PDB file of C-alpha atoms in Angstrom:
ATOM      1  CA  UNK A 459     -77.141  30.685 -78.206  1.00 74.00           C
ATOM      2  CA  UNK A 460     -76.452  33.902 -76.149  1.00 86.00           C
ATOM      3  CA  UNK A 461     -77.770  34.654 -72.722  1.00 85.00           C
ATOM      4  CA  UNK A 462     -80.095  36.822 -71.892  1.00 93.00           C
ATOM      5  CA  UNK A 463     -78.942  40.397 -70.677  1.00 94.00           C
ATOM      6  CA  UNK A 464     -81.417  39.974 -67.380  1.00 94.00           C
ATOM      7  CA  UNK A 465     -79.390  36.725 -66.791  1.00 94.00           C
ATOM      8  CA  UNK A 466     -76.007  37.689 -67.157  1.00 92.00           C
ATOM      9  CA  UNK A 467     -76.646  40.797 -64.833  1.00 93.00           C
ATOM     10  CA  UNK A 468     -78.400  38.264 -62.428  1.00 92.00           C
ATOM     11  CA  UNK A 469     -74.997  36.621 -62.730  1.00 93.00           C
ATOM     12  CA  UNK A 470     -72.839  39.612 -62.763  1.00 94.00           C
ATOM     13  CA  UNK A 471     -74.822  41.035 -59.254  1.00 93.00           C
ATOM     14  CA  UNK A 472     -74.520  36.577 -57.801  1.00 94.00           C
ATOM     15  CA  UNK A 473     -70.302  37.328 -58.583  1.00 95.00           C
ATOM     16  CA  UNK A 474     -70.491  40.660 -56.430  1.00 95.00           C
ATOM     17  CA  UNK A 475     -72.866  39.149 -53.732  1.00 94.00           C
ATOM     18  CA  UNK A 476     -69.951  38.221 -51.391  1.00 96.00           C
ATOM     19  CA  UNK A 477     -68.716  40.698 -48.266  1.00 95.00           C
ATOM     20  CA  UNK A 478     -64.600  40.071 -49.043  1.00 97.00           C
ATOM     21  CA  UNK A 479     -65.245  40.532 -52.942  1.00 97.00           C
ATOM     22  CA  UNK A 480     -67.273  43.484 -52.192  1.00 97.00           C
ATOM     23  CA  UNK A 481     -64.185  44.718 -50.112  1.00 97.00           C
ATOM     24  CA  UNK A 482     -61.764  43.704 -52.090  1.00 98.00           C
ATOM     25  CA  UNK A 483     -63.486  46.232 -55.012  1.00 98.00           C
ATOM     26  CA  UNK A 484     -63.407  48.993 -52.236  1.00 96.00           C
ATOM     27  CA  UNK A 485     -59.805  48.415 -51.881  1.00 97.00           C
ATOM     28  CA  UNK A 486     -59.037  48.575 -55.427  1.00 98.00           C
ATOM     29  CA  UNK A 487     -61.218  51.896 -55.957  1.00 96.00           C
ATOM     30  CA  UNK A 488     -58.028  53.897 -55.028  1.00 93.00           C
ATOM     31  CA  UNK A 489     -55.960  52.247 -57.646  1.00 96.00           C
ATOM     32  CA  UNK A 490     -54.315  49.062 -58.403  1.00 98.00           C
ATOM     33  CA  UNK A 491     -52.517  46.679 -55.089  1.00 97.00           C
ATOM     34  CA  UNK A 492     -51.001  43.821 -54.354  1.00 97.00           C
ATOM     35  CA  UNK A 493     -52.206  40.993 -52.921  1.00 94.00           C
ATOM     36  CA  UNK A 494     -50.236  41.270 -49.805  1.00 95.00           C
ATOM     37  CA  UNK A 495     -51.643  44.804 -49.021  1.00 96.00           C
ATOM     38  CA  UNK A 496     -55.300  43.160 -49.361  1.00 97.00           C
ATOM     39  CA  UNK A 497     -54.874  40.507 -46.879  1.00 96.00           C
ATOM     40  CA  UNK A 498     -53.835  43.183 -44.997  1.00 95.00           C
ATOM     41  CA  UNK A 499     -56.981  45.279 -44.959  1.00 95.00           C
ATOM     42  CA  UNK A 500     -59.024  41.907 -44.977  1.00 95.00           C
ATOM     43  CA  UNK A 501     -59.358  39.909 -41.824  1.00 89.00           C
ATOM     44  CA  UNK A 502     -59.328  36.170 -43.851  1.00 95.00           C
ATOM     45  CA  UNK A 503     -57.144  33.500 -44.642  1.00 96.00           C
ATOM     46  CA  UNK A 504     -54.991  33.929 -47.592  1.00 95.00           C
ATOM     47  CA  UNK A 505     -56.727  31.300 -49.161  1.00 96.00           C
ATOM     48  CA  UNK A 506     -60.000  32.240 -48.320  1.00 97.00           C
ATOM     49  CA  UNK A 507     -58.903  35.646 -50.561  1.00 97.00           C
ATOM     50  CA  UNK A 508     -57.455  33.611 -52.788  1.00 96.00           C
ATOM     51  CA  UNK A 509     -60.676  32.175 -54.067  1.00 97.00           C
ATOM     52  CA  UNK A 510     -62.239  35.245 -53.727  1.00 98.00           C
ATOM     53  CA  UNK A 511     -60.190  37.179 -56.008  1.00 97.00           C
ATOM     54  CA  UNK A 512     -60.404  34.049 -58.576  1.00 97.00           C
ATOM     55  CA  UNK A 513     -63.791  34.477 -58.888  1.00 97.00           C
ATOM     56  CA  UNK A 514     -63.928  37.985 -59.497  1.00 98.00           C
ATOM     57  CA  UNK A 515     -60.728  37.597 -62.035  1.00 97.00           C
ATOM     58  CA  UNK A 516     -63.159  34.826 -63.567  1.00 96.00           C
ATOM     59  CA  UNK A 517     -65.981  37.218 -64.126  1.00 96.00           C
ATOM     60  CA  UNK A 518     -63.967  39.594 -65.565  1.00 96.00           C
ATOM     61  CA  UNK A 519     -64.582  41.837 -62.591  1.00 97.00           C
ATOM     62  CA  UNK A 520     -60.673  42.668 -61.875  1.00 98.00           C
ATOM     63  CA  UNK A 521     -57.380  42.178 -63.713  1.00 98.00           C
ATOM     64  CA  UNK A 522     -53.913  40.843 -62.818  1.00 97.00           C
ATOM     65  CA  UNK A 523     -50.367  41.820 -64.112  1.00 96.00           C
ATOM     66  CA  UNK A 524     -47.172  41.278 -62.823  1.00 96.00           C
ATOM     67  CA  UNK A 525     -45.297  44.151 -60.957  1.00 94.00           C
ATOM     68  CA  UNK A 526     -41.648  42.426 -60.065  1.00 95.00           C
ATOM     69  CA  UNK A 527     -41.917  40.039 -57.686  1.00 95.00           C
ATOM     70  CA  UNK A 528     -45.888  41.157 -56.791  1.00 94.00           C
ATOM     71  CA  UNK A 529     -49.106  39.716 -58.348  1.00 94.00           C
ATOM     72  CA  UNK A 530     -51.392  43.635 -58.627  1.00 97.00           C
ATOM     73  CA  UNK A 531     -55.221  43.494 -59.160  1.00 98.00           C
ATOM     74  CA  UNK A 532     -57.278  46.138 -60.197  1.00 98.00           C
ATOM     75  CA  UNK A 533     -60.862  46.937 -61.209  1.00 98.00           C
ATOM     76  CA  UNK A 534     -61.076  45.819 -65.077  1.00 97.00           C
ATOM     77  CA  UNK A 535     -63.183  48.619 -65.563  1.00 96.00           C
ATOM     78  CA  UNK A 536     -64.146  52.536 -63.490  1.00 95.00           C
ATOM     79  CA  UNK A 537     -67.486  51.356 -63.840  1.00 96.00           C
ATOM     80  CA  UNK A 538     -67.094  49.250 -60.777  1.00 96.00           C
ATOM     81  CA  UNK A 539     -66.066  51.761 -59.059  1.00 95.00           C
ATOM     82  CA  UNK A 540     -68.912  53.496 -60.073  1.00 96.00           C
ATOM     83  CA  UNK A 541     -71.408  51.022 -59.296  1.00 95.00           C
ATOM     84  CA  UNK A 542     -69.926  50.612 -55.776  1.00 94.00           C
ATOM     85  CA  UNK A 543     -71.085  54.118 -55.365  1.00 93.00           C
ATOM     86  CA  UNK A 544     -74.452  53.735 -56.663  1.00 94.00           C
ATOM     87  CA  UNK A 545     -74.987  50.675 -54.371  1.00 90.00           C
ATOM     88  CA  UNK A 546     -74.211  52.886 -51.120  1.00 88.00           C
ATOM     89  CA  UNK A 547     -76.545  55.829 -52.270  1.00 88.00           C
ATOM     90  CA  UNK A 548     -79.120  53.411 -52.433  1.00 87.00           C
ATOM     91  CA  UNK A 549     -78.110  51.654 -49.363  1.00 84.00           C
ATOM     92  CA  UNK A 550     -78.143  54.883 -47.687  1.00 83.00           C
ATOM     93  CA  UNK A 551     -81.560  56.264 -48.692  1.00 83.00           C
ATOM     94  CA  UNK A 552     -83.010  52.993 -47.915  1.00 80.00           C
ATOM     95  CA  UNK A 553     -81.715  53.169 -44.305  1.00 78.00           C
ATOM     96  CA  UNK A 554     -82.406  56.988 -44.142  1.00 79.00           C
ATOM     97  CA  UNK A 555     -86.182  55.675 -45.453  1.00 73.00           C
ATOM     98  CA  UNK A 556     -86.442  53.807 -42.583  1.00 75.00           C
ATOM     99  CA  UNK A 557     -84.784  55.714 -40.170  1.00 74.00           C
ATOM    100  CA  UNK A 558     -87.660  58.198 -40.679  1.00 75.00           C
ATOM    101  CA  UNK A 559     -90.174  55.608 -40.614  1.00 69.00           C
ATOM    102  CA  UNK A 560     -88.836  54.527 -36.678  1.00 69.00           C
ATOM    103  CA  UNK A 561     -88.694  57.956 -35.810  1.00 76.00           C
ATOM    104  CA  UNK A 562     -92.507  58.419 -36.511  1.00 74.00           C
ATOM    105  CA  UNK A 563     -93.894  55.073 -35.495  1.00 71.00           C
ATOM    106  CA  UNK A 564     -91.652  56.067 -31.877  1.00 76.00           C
ATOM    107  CA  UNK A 565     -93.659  59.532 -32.253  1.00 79.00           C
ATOM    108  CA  UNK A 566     -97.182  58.065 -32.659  1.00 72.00           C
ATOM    109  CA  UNK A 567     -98.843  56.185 -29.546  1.00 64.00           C
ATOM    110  CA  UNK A 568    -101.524  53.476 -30.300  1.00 59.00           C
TER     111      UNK A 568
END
């Protein structure tokens, strides 16, 4: 029996509801890196990363491959990338929304 589509994006948007995988994506945007260079940018425990970037390898979310002596991830798919955008242009007019909402309740005495 398959899932539904609304259920596996339910799933696919519960995988990406975590700050460090979200960041972890951003990271990747510019091209494959190693895990090193992550933990780097990200202020956590290595194995705090660790089990971050297992569950977005799980979902299918990033890849591995071996470079040498370095474990690389990168984003399985542009598409992430791409959705990362659309997530901030929404994030933005949102806050822009209610930016201009302050700005006229501020304006308006009772």
């Amino acid at each position: 029996m398959s899932v539904p589509l609304y259920q596996a994006k339910a799933e696919m948007f519960r995988t990406l509801g975590h700050p460090v995988r979200i960041r972890v994506l951003e990271l990747l945007q510019n091209g494959p890196r190693p895990v090193r260079e992550l933990l780097a940018e990200i202020e956590v425990e290595a194995s705090n990363l660790s089990q971050q970037l297992a569950v977005l390898r799980r979902a299918g979310i990033v890849t591995t491959y071996r470079d040498g002596p370095l474990v690389m991830y990168a984003l399985s798919t542009p598409d992430i990338a791409d959705l990362l955008a659309v997530g901030r242009k929404i994030l933005s007019s949102l806050l822009t929304d209610r930016d201009g909402l302050l700005v006229e309740l501020q304006a308006r005495p009772e």
